[in-house]
């Protein structure tokens, strides 16, 4: 069954996969951008667009701002690319900034508005398509966030809004003060981090007490047509070629099953791992964090396959290391 995912239903020309840009800009070092960083960014963007990946995920903090900065340089050199892209970024995390300023989350109006100006400046664009609030700030005042969103909308700097790592209660509370819908929730979901599936499977069962995933989050997103995005979808290569020395048996068995399915389906292991996420009826958009052109192409093959129910369950059961309850 091929259905439009929530963002497509809302009119966004987005691909099923998103290129996560956290790895661009030379990584988590404070050194200035290099020519090599720029070359790598051009290559990653080209590999994504040529493979049909049209959406790009940023955050103001990635590589201390250098991920957006190098992406902005790519756009400045080739402005025609902007037309083909849907751009998403996030704000709300602050690093330590001197005495009295610990590493913290900040959803104050002032911080959100200022962060967006920083994002637009680094990306060298007038507006972004989607702004996500990064991790939930315990001091969040929904009315204050609403004022920030309103100001950004009226200024034409942000077109739509979403969140990351929030549960349904947090989303509903925030939504109650907003005039516009929250349209994305980005969460860590993968074949190696199964709490989001286990939470539903283990309702009313003892082992369910050990699962730490907020009940009702996926159901809320499905009911409200909110796009669920998965970060960490490749499990950093755990099932797709990384050295497995010292890993538990169920991880090795899952990697072997991924490889077997890839051979049967004449596709790549990356495609199998991502297609497993995409088979879920929430219409999940995996946000792939690779910057390697070859791996981006290997991931894009996921858009051409669909797993059967049996294949989906085989992967789930093997990865959880236990039969279904
Ligand atoms: N909302 C949030 O809180 C949050 C948090 C983290 C990330 N994100 C977003 O999600 C995106 C993806 O997250 P992620 O990077 O953590 O997850 P990921 O897609 O699971 O992992 C990507 C990383 O794994 C490496 N990798 C993949 N396959 C490999 C293999 N076979 N062998 C060795 N290394 C391999 C990649 O290296 P290569 O580049 O060499 O391929 C890259 O460093 C990020 O770019 C960011 O946009 C969001």
mmCIF file of C-alpha atoms and ligand atoms in Angstrom:
data_model
loop_
_atom_site.group_PDB
_atom_site.id
_atom_site.type_symbol
_atom_site.label_atom_id
_atom_site.label_comp_id
_atom_site.label_asym_id
_atom_site.label_seq_id
_atom_site.Cartn_x
_atom_site.Cartn_y
_atom_site.Cartn_z
ATOM 1 C CA UNK A 1 0.000 0.000 0.000
ATOM 2 C CA UNK A 2 1.614 3.283 -1.063
ATOM 3 C CA UNK A 3 0.157 6.227 0.811
ATOM 4 C CA UNK A 4 1.226 9.838 1.014
ATOM 5 C CA UNK A 5 3.079 10.614 4.227
ATOM 6 C CA UNK A 6 1.719 13.457 6.395
ATOM 7 C CA UNK A 7 4.022 16.166 5.010
ATOM 8 C CA UNK A 8 3.079 15.187 1.445
ATOM 9 C CA UNK A 9 -0.587 15.307 2.420
ATOM 10 C CA UNK A 10 0.031 18.862 3.643
ATOM 11 C CA UNK A 11 1.420 19.811 0.224
ATOM 12 C CA UNK A 12 5.182 19.589 0.824
ATOM 13 C CA UNK A 13 7.136 18.116 -2.097
ATOM 14 C CA UNK A 14 9.225 15.950 0.219
ATOM 15 C CA UNK A 15 10.917 12.634 -0.306
ATOM 16 C CA UNK A 16 10.399 9.687 2.033
ATOM 17 C CA UNK A 17 14.011 10.115 3.182
ATOM 18 C CA UNK A 18 15.571 13.236 4.681
ATOM 19 C CA UNK A 19 19.283 14.008 4.608
ATOM 20 C CA UNK A 20 20.355 14.797 8.171
ATOM 21 C CA UNK A 21 23.114 17.393 8.036
ATOM 22 C CA UNK A 22 24.655 16.951 11.493
ATOM 23 C CA UNK A 23 27.769 15.392 9.934
ATOM 24 C CA UNK A 24 28.492 18.318 7.593
ATOM 25 C CA UNK A 25 30.863 21.168 8.427
ATOM 26 C CA UNK A 26 33.747 19.123 9.816
ATOM 27 C CA UNK A 27 32.080 17.716 12.930
ATOM 28 C CA UNK A 28 32.119 18.824 16.558
ATOM 29 C CA UNK A 29 35.301 20.876 16.464
ATOM 30 C CA UNK A 30 35.488 24.619 16.816
ATOM 31 C CA UNK A 31 38.018 24.920 13.948
ATOM 32 C CA UNK A 32 36.983 27.071 11.004
ATOM 33 C CA UNK A 33 35.438 25.510 7.902
ATOM 34 C CA UNK A 34 37.877 24.116 5.378
ATOM 35 C CA UNK A 35 37.818 23.726 1.598
ATOM 36 C CA UNK A 36 37.465 19.976 2.212
ATOM 37 C CA UNK A 37 34.328 20.579 4.340
ATOM 38 C CA UNK A 38 32.838 22.589 1.474
ATOM 39 C CA UNK A 39 33.718 19.954 -1.104
ATOM 40 C CA UNK A 40 32.176 17.221 1.066
ATOM 41 C CA UNK A 41 28.994 19.284 1.506
ATOM 42 C CA UNK A 42 28.628 19.817 -2.273
ATOM 43 C CA UNK A 43 29.081 16.071 -2.799
ATOM 44 C CA UNK A 44 26.568 15.061 -0.129
ATOM 45 C CA UNK A 45 23.945 17.517 -1.389
ATOM 46 C CA UNK A 46 24.439 16.354 -4.990
ATOM 47 C CA UNK A 47 24.275 12.688 -4.007
ATOM 48 C CA UNK A 48 21.032 13.313 -2.118
ATOM 49 C CA UNK A 49 19.305 15.364 -4.821
ATOM 50 C CA UNK A 50 20.403 13.000 -7.589
ATOM 51 C CA UNK A 51 18.999 10.077 -5.583
ATOM 52 C CA UNK A 52 15.648 11.844 -5.141
ATOM 53 C CA UNK A 53 16.163 13.061 -1.546
ATOM 54 C CA UNK A 54 14.728 16.582 -1.445
ATOM 55 C CA UNK A 55 14.485 17.341 2.272
ATOM 56 C CA UNK A 56 17.365 18.465 4.487
ATOM 57 C CA UNK A 57 17.446 18.485 8.285
ATOM 58 C CA UNK A 58 19.586 20.920 10.262
ATOM 59 C CA UNK A 59 19.894 22.335 13.767
ATOM 60 C CA UNK A 60 21.534 25.585 14.811
ATOM 61 C CA UNK A 61 23.986 23.642 16.995
ATOM 62 C CA UNK A 62 25.249 21.022 14.517
ATOM 63 C CA UNK A 63 29.030 21.224 14.309
ATOM 64 C CA UNK A 64 28.674 24.419 16.372
ATOM 65 C CA UNK A 65 26.840 26.133 13.518
ATOM 66 C CA UNK A 66 29.264 25.013 10.832
ATOM 67 C CA UNK A 67 26.859 22.431 9.345
ATOM 68 C CA UNK A 68 24.419 25.198 8.413
ATOM 69 C CA UNK A 69 27.259 27.503 7.471
ATOM 70 C CA UNK A 70 28.784 25.093 4.941
ATOM 71 C CA UNK A 71 25.324 24.261 3.561
ATOM 72 C CA UNK A 72 24.744 28.005 3.136
ATOM 73 C CA UNK A 73 27.968 28.258 1.173
ATOM 74 C CA UNK A 74 26.773 25.485 -1.132
ATOM 75 C CA UNK A 75 23.513 27.395 -1.674
ATOM 76 C CA UNK A 76 25.356 30.680 -2.218
ATOM 77 C CA UNK A 77 27.490 29.055 -4.931
ATOM 78 C CA UNK A 78 24.514 27.264 -6.525
ATOM 79 C CA UNK A 79 21.344 29.214 -5.636
ATOM 80 C CA UNK A 80 19.301 27.212 -8.162
ATOM 81 C CA UNK A 81 19.400 24.253 -5.751
ATOM 82 C CA UNK A 82 17.101 26.047 -3.274
ATOM 83 C CA UNK A 83 14.099 25.488 -5.550
ATOM 84 C CA UNK A 84 14.515 21.735 -5.241
ATOM 85 C CA UNK A 85 14.800 21.615 -1.455
ATOM 86 C CA UNK A 86 12.629 21.560 1.628
ATOM 87 C CA UNK A 87 14.693 22.970 4.505
ATOM 88 C CA UNK A 88 14.136 22.148 8.157
ATOM 89 C CA UNK A 89 16.137 23.328 11.151
ATOM 90 C CA UNK A 90 15.869 23.265 14.936
ATOM 91 C CA UNK A 91 16.626 25.478 17.888
ATOM 92 C CA UNK A 92 16.351 25.341 21.654
ATOM 93 C CA UNK A 93 19.657 23.814 22.794
ATOM 94 C CA UNK A 94 22.239 26.157 24.274
ATOM 95 C CA UNK A 95 25.792 25.194 25.099
ATOM 96 C CA UNK A 96 27.550 26.474 28.216
ATOM 97 C CA UNK A 97 28.149 30.160 27.751
ATOM 98 C CA UNK A 98 30.181 31.284 30.716
ATOM 99 C CA UNK A 99 29.465 31.595 34.432
ATOM 100 C CA UNK A 100 25.749 31.374 35.139
ATOM 101 C CA UNK A 101 25.081 29.948 31.701
ATOM 102 C CA UNK A 102 25.095 26.147 31.942
ATOM 103 C CA UNK A 103 24.346 23.872 28.998
ATOM 104 C CA UNK A 104 20.552 24.122 28.840
ATOM 105 C CA UNK A 105 17.373 24.163 26.792
ATOM 106 C CA UNK A 106 15.716 27.482 26.005
ATOM 107 C CA UNK A 107 12.263 27.947 24.468
ATOM 108 C CA UNK A 108 12.013 31.603 25.490
ATOM 109 C CA UNK A 109 10.602 33.920 22.845
ATOM 110 C CA UNK A 110 13.824 35.872 22.668
ATOM 111 C CA UNK A 111 15.970 32.770 22.154
ATOM 112 C CA UNK A 112 13.703 31.225 19.506
ATOM 113 C CA UNK A 113 13.495 34.436 17.475
ATOM 114 C CA UNK A 114 17.229 35.128 17.728
ATOM 115 C CA UNK A 115 18.065 31.529 16.841
ATOM 116 C CA UNK A 116 16.046 31.714 13.640
ATOM 117 C CA UNK A 117 17.929 34.837 12.581
ATOM 118 C CA UNK A 118 21.148 32.879 13.127
ATOM 119 C CA UNK A 119 19.842 29.914 11.121
ATOM 120 C CA UNK A 120 18.765 32.088 8.173
ATOM 121 C CA UNK A 121 22.088 33.944 8.211
ATOM 122 C CA UNK A 122 24.132 30.738 8.145
ATOM 123 C CA UNK A 123 21.958 28.973 5.557
ATOM 124 C CA UNK A 124 21.835 32.170 3.477
ATOM 125 C CA UNK A 125 18.092 31.890 2.872
ATOM 126 C CA UNK A 126 15.194 34.265 3.596
ATOM 127 C CA UNK A 127 13.019 31.560 5.153
ATOM 128 C CA UNK A 128 13.003 27.921 6.200
ATOM 129 C CA UNK A 129 10.115 25.571 5.550
ATOM 130 C CA UNK A 130 9.959 23.967 9.000
ATOM 131 C CA UNK A 131 11.336 24.972 12.402
ATOM 132 C CA UNK A 132 11.467 22.306 15.106
ATOM 133 C CA UNK A 133 11.851 22.939 18.817
ATOM 134 C CA UNK A 134 14.707 20.576 19.649
ATOM 135 C CA UNK A 135 14.339 18.793 23.063
ATOM 136 C CA UNK A 136 11.556 19.744 25.467
ATOM 137 C CA UNK A 137 12.458 22.671 27.735
ATOM 138 C CA UNK A 138 10.963 22.115 31.216
ATOM 139 C CA UNK A 139 10.521 25.882 31.513
ATOM 140 C CA UNK A 140 8.480 26.076 28.292
ATOM 141 C CA UNK A 141 5.565 28.547 28.442
ATOM 142 C CA UNK A 142 3.272 27.676 25.519
ATOM 143 C CA UNK A 143 1.935 31.255 25.257
ATOM 144 C CA UNK A 144 5.492 32.572 24.926
ATOM 145 C CA UNK A 145 6.345 30.032 22.222
ATOM 146 C CA UNK A 146 3.131 31.054 20.440
ATOM 147 C CA UNK A 147 4.282 34.683 20.415
ATOM 148 C CA UNK A 148 7.639 33.657 18.955
ATOM 149 C CA UNK A 149 6.002 31.524 16.249
ATOM 150 C CA UNK A 150 3.570 34.318 15.403
ATOM 151 C CA UNK A 151 6.375 36.838 15.025
ATOM 152 C CA UNK A 152 8.395 34.466 12.814
ATOM 153 C CA UNK A 153 5.378 33.672 10.641
ATOM 154 C CA UNK A 154 4.438 37.317 10.177
ATOM 155 C CA UNK A 155 8.048 38.142 9.267
ATOM 156 C CA UNK A 156 7.977 35.330 6.673
ATOM 157 C CA UNK A 157 11.039 33.694 8.242
ATOM 158 C CA UNK A 158 9.484 30.310 9.035
ATOM 159 C CA UNK A 159 6.632 28.658 7.143
ATOM 160 C CA UNK A 160 5.614 25.863 9.556
ATOM 161 C CA UNK A 161 6.560 24.415 12.934
ATOM 162 C CA UNK A 162 7.161 21.120 14.700
ATOM 163 C CA UNK A 163 8.956 19.557 17.643
ATOM 164 C CA UNK A 164 11.534 16.924 18.430
ATOM 165 C CA UNK A 165 11.701 14.345 21.226
ATOM 166 C CA UNK A 166 8.336 15.361 22.711
ATOM 167 C CA UNK A 167 5.593 13.120 24.024
ATOM 168 C CA UNK A 168 1.918 13.575 23.194
ATOM 169 C CA UNK A 169 1.077 15.457 26.415
ATOM 170 C CA UNK A 170 3.825 18.000 25.747
ATOM 171 C CA UNK A 171 2.657 18.399 22.159
ATOM 172 C CA UNK A 172 -0.976 18.834 23.166
ATOM 173 C CA UNK A 173 -0.082 21.419 25.813
ATOM 174 C CA UNK A 174 1.996 23.431 23.358
ATOM 175 C CA UNK A 175 -0.604 23.081 20.622
ATOM 176 C CA UNK A 176 -3.323 24.464 22.904
ATOM 177 C CA UNK A 177 -1.683 27.916 22.731
ATOM 178 C CA UNK A 178 -0.790 27.889 19.023
ATOM 179 C CA UNK A 179 -2.810 29.217 16.086
ATOM 180 C CA UNK A 180 -0.914 26.950 13.692
ATOM 181 C CA UNK A 181 -0.566 23.155 13.787
ATOM 182 C CA UNK A 182 2.573 21.365 14.891
ATOM 183 C CA UNK A 183 3.312 19.220 11.854
ATOM 184 C CA UNK A 184 6.466 17.222 12.734
ATOM 185 C CA UNK A 185 7.815 15.241 15.686
ATOM 186 C CA UNK A 186 11.376 13.946 15.288
ATOM 187 C CA UNK A 187 12.244 11.039 17.603
ATOM 188 C CA UNK A 188 14.996 8.440 17.893
ATOM 189 C CA UNK A 189 13.477 5.365 16.222
ATOM 190 C CA UNK A 190 15.422 2.490 14.726
ATOM 191 C CA UNK A 191 15.845 -1.257 14.483
ATOM 192 C CA UNK A 192 18.335 -1.093 17.382
ATOM 193 C CA UNK A 193 16.168 1.159 19.589
ATOM 194 C CA UNK A 194 12.871 -0.656 19.773
ATOM 195 C CA UNK A 195 11.135 0.999 22.727
ATOM 196 C CA UNK A 196 8.693 2.773 20.393
ATOM 197 C CA UNK A 197 7.395 -0.606 19.138
ATOM 198 C CA UNK A 198 7.768 -2.490 22.424
ATOM 199 C CA UNK A 199 5.672 0.135 24.241
ATOM 200 C CA UNK A 200 2.684 -0.827 22.127
ATOM 201 C CA UNK A 201 3.343 -4.563 22.050
ATOM 202 C CA UNK A 202 3.801 -4.884 25.822
ATOM 203 C CA UNK A 203 0.712 -3.020 27.033
ATOM 204 C CA UNK A 204 -0.598 -4.720 30.182
ATOM 205 C CA UNK A 205 2.424 -7.022 30.440
ATOM 206 C CA UNK A 206 5.148 -7.104 33.084
ATOM 207 C CA UNK A 207 8.127 -6.493 30.762
ATOM 208 C CA UNK A 208 6.303 -3.378 29.553
ATOM 209 C CA UNK A 209 7.240 -1.720 32.869
ATOM 210 C CA UNK A 210 10.855 -1.594 31.697
ATOM 211 C CA UNK A 211 10.110 0.171 28.415
ATOM 212 C CA UNK A 212 10.870 3.866 28.421
ATOM 213 C CA UNK A 213 8.862 5.300 25.539
ATOM 214 C CA UNK A 214 5.973 7.648 26.211
ATOM 215 C CA UNK A 215 2.750 5.750 25.531
ATOM 216 C CA UNK A 216 0.493 7.378 22.979
ATOM 217 C CA UNK A 217 3.131 9.490 21.215
ATOM 218 C CA UNK A 218 2.907 7.714 17.867
ATOM 219 C CA UNK A 219 -0.870 7.367 18.136
ATOM 220 C CA UNK A 220 -1.208 11.120 18.776
ATOM 221 C CA UNK A 221 0.931 11.900 15.726
ATOM 222 C CA UNK A 222 -1.111 9.539 13.554
ATOM 223 C CA UNK A 223 -4.424 10.945 14.746
ATOM 224 C CA UNK A 224 -3.308 14.550 14.155
ATOM 225 C CA UNK A 225 -1.532 13.834 10.844
ATOM 226 C CA UNK A 226 1.818 14.872 12.334
ATOM 227 C CA UNK A 227 4.890 13.723 10.425
ATOM 228 C CA UNK A 228 6.977 11.321 12.498
ATOM 229 C CA UNK A 229 10.662 11.514 11.615
ATOM 230 C CA UNK A 230 13.302 9.123 12.929
ATOM 231 C CA UNK A 231 16.752 10.263 13.901
ATOM 232 C CA UNK A 232 19.478 7.652 14.230
ATOM 233 C CA UNK A 233 17.704 5.449 11.655
ATOM 234 C CA UNK A 234 20.871 3.658 10.513
ATOM 235 C CA UNK A 235 21.893 2.804 14.101
ATOM 236 C CA UNK A 236 25.260 4.232 13.039
ATOM 237 C CA UNK A 237 25.797 1.252 10.736
ATOM 238 C CA UNK A 238 25.206 -1.456 13.388
ATOM 239 C CA UNK A 239 23.345 -3.735 10.952
ATOM 240 C CA UNK A 240 24.883 -2.490 7.713
ATOM 241 C CA UNK A 241 28.561 -3.277 7.781
ATOM 242 C CA UNK A 242 30.079 -1.918 10.996
ATOM 243 C CA UNK A 243 32.534 -4.139 12.897
ATOM 244 C CA UNK A 244 30.427 -6.249 15.295
ATOM 245 C CA UNK A 245 33.205 -7.549 17.531
ATOM 246 C CA UNK A 246 31.867 -7.767 21.080
ATOM 247 C CA UNK A 247 28.234 -7.161 20.084
ATOM 248 C CA UNK A 248 25.542 -9.498 21.476
ATOM 249 C CA UNK A 249 24.310 -12.438 19.397
ATOM 250 C CA UNK A 250 20.970 -10.840 18.530
ATOM 251 C CA UNK A 251 22.763 -7.873 16.950
ATOM 252 C CA UNK A 252 24.937 -10.192 14.848
ATOM 253 C CA UNK A 253 21.860 -12.233 13.884
ATOM 254 C CA UNK A 254 19.969 -9.084 12.899
ATOM 255 C CA UNK A 255 22.870 -7.875 10.761
ATOM 256 C CA UNK A 256 22.958 -11.302 9.051
ATOM 257 C CA UNK A 257 19.196 -11.177 8.420
ATOM 258 C CA UNK A 258 19.472 -7.646 7.002
ATOM 259 C CA UNK A 259 22.193 -8.877 4.648
ATOM 260 C CA UNK A 260 20.120 -11.915 3.597
ATOM 261 C CA UNK A 261 17.042 -9.799 2.871
ATOM 262 C CA UNK A 262 19.153 -7.317 0.917
ATOM 263 C CA UNK A 263 20.438 -10.155 -1.271
ATOM 264 C CA UNK A 264 16.962 -11.623 -1.754
ATOM 265 C CA UNK A 265 15.561 -8.236 -2.715
ATOM 266 C CA UNK A 266 18.611 -7.247 -4.783
ATOM 267 C CA UNK A 267 19.058 -4.115 -2.742
ATOM 268 C CA UNK A 268 21.411 -2.695 -0.077
ATOM 269 C CA UNK A 269 21.479 -3.456 3.664
ATOM 270 C CA UNK A 270 20.824 0.265 4.315
ATOM 271 C CA UNK A 271 17.650 0.034 2.220
ATOM 272 C CA UNK A 272 16.391 -2.903 4.310
ATOM 273 C CA UNK A 273 17.000 -1.149 7.626
ATOM 274 C CA UNK A 274 15.260 2.033 6.446
ATOM 275 C CA UNK A 275 12.421 0.177 4.708
ATOM 276 C CA UNK A 276 11.767 -1.490 8.057
ATOM 277 C CA UNK A 277 11.048 1.939 9.567
ATOM 278 C CA UNK A 278 9.079 3.051 6.517
ATOM 279 C CA UNK A 279 6.823 -0.028 6.661
ATOM 280 C CA UNK A 280 5.287 1.279 9.891
ATOM 281 C CA UNK A 281 1.865 2.817 9.189
ATOM 282 C CA UNK A 282 2.817 6.156 10.823
ATOM 283 C CA UNK A 283 4.565 6.949 7.501
ATOM 284 C CA UNK A 284 7.937 7.534 9.193
ATOM 285 C CA UNK A 285 10.515 9.701 7.436
ATOM 286 C CA UNK A 286 14.028 8.432 8.271
ATOM 287 C CA UNK A 287 16.544 11.271 8.706
ATOM 288 C CA UNK A 288 19.761 9.628 7.531
ATOM 289 C CA UNK A 289 22.946 10.994 9.068
ATOM 290 C CA UNK A 290 25.475 9.746 6.552
ATOM 291 C CA UNK A 291 27.551 12.220 4.568
ATOM 292 C CA UNK A 292 29.110 9.596 2.325
ATOM 293 C CA UNK A 293 27.750 9.874 -1.247
ATOM 294 C CA UNK A 294 27.971 6.114 -1.677
ATOM 295 C CA UNK A 295 26.002 5.467 1.518
ATOM 296 C CA UNK A 296 23.434 8.135 0.609
ATOM 297 C CA UNK A 297 22.812 6.247 -2.663
ATOM 298 C CA UNK A 298 22.623 2.944 -0.762
ATOM 299 C CA UNK A 299 20.002 4.502 1.550
ATOM 300 C CA UNK A 300 17.972 5.929 -1.334
ATOM 301 C CA UNK A 301 17.285 2.381 -2.541
ATOM 302 C CA UNK A 302 14.867 2.135 0.417
ATOM 303 C CA UNK A 303 12.423 4.267 -1.573
ATOM 304 C CA UNK A 304 12.077 1.412 -4.099
ATOM 305 C CA UNK A 305 11.228 -1.499 -1.785
ATOM 306 C CA UNK A 306 8.458 -2.458 0.625
ATOM 307 C CA UNK A 307 8.850 -5.142 3.270
ATOM 308 C CA UNK A 308 6.202 -7.789 3.777
ATOM 309 C CA UNK A 309 4.584 -8.229 7.195
ATOM 310 C CA UNK A 310 6.625 -11.394 7.630
ATOM 311 C CA UNK A 311 9.913 -9.651 6.806
ATOM 312 C CA UNK A 312 9.057 -6.750 9.119
ATOM 313 C CA UNK A 313 8.295 -9.072 12.041
ATOM 314 C CA UNK A 314 11.377 -11.233 11.384
ATOM 315 C CA UNK A 315 13.579 -8.172 11.724
ATOM 316 C CA UNK A 316 11.743 -6.921 14.823
ATOM 317 C CA UNK A 317 11.806 -10.279 16.619
ATOM 318 C CA UNK A 318 15.455 -10.944 15.752
ATOM 319 C CA UNK A 319 16.542 -7.510 16.902
ATOM 320 C CA UNK A 320 14.596 -7.643 20.182
ATOM 321 C CA UNK A 321 16.231 -11.024 20.817
ATOM 322 C CA UNK A 322 12.982 -12.541 22.120
ATOM 323 C CA UNK A 323 9.916 -14.118 20.559
ATOM 324 C CA UNK A 324 6.676 -12.156 20.504
ATOM 325 C CA UNK A 325 4.962 -12.288 23.914
HETATM 326 N N1 LIG B 1 16.312 15.550 16.930
HETATM 327 C C1 LIG B 1 17.359 15.095 17.560
HETATM 328 O O1 LIG B 1 17.444 15.132 18.800
HETATM 329 C C2 LIG B 1 18.488 14.516 16.754
HETATM 330 C C3 LIG B 1 19.571 13.887 17.396
HETATM 331 C C4 LIG B 1 20.596 13.345 16.590
HETATM 332 C C5 LIG B 1 20.521 13.453 15.205
HETATM 333 N N2 LIG B 1 19.449 14.091 14.610
HETATM 334 C C6 LIG B 1 19.338 14.175 13.126
HETATM 335 O O2 LIG B 1 19.269 12.861 12.624
HETATM 336 C C7 LIG B 1 20.302 12.640 11.647
HETATM 337 C C8 LIG B 1 20.775 11.206 11.729
HETATM 338 O O3 LIG B 1 21.233 10.901 13.018
HETATM 339 P P1 LIG B 1 22.561 10.054 13.291
HETATM 340 O O4 LIG B 1 23.648 10.566 12.465
HETATM 341 O O5 LIG B 1 22.705 9.999 14.757
HETATM 342 O O6 LIG B 1 22.115 8.609 12.838
HETATM 343 P P2 LIG B 1 22.399 7.502 11.712
HETATM 344 O O7 LIG B 1 21.815 7.926 10.414
HETATM 345 O O8 LIG B 1 21.902 6.264 12.341
HETATM 346 O O9 LIG B 1 23.969 7.353 11.617
HETATM 347 C C9 LIG B 1 24.765 8.065 10.717
HETATM 348 C C10 LIG B 1 26.208 7.901 11.149
HETATM 349 O O10 LIG B 1 26.541 6.523 11.134
HETATM 350 C C11 LIG B 1 27.663 6.305 10.286
HETATM 351 N N3 LIG B 1 27.477 5.040 9.571
HETATM 352 C C12 LIG B 1 26.388 4.631 8.894
HETATM 353 N N4 LIG B 1 26.581 3.413 8.368
HETATM 354 C C13 LIG B 1 27.816 3.030 8.734
HETATM 355 C C14 LIG B 1 28.585 1.853 8.519
HETATM 356 N N5 LIG B 1 28.113 0.815 7.826
HETATM 357 N N6 LIG B 1 29.827 1.794 9.051
HETATM 358 C C15 LIG B 1 30.321 2.837 9.766
HETATM 359 N N7 LIG B 1 29.627 3.997 9.998
HETATM 360 C C16 LIG B 1 28.400 4.077 9.504
HETATM 361 C C17 LIG B 1 27.683 7.485 9.335
HETATM 362 O O11 LIG B 1 28.989 7.702 8.872
HETATM 363 P P3 LIG B 1 29.255 8.165 7.329
HETATM 364 O O12 LIG B 1 28.907 9.628 7.279
HETATM 365 O O13 LIG B 1 30.696 7.880 7.159
HETATM 366 O O14 LIG B 1 28.378 7.341 6.449
HETATM 367 C C18 LIG B 1 27.181 8.609 10.236
HETATM 368 O O15 LIG B 1 28.235 9.098 11.057
HETATM 369 C C19 LIG B 1 21.367 13.706 11.978
HETATM 370 O O16 LIG B 1 22.145 14.073 10.858
HETATM 371 C C20 LIG B 1 20.481 14.862 12.417
HETATM 372 O O17 LIG B 1 19.987 15.549 11.276
HETATM 373 C C21 LIG B 1 18.455 14.608 15.374
#
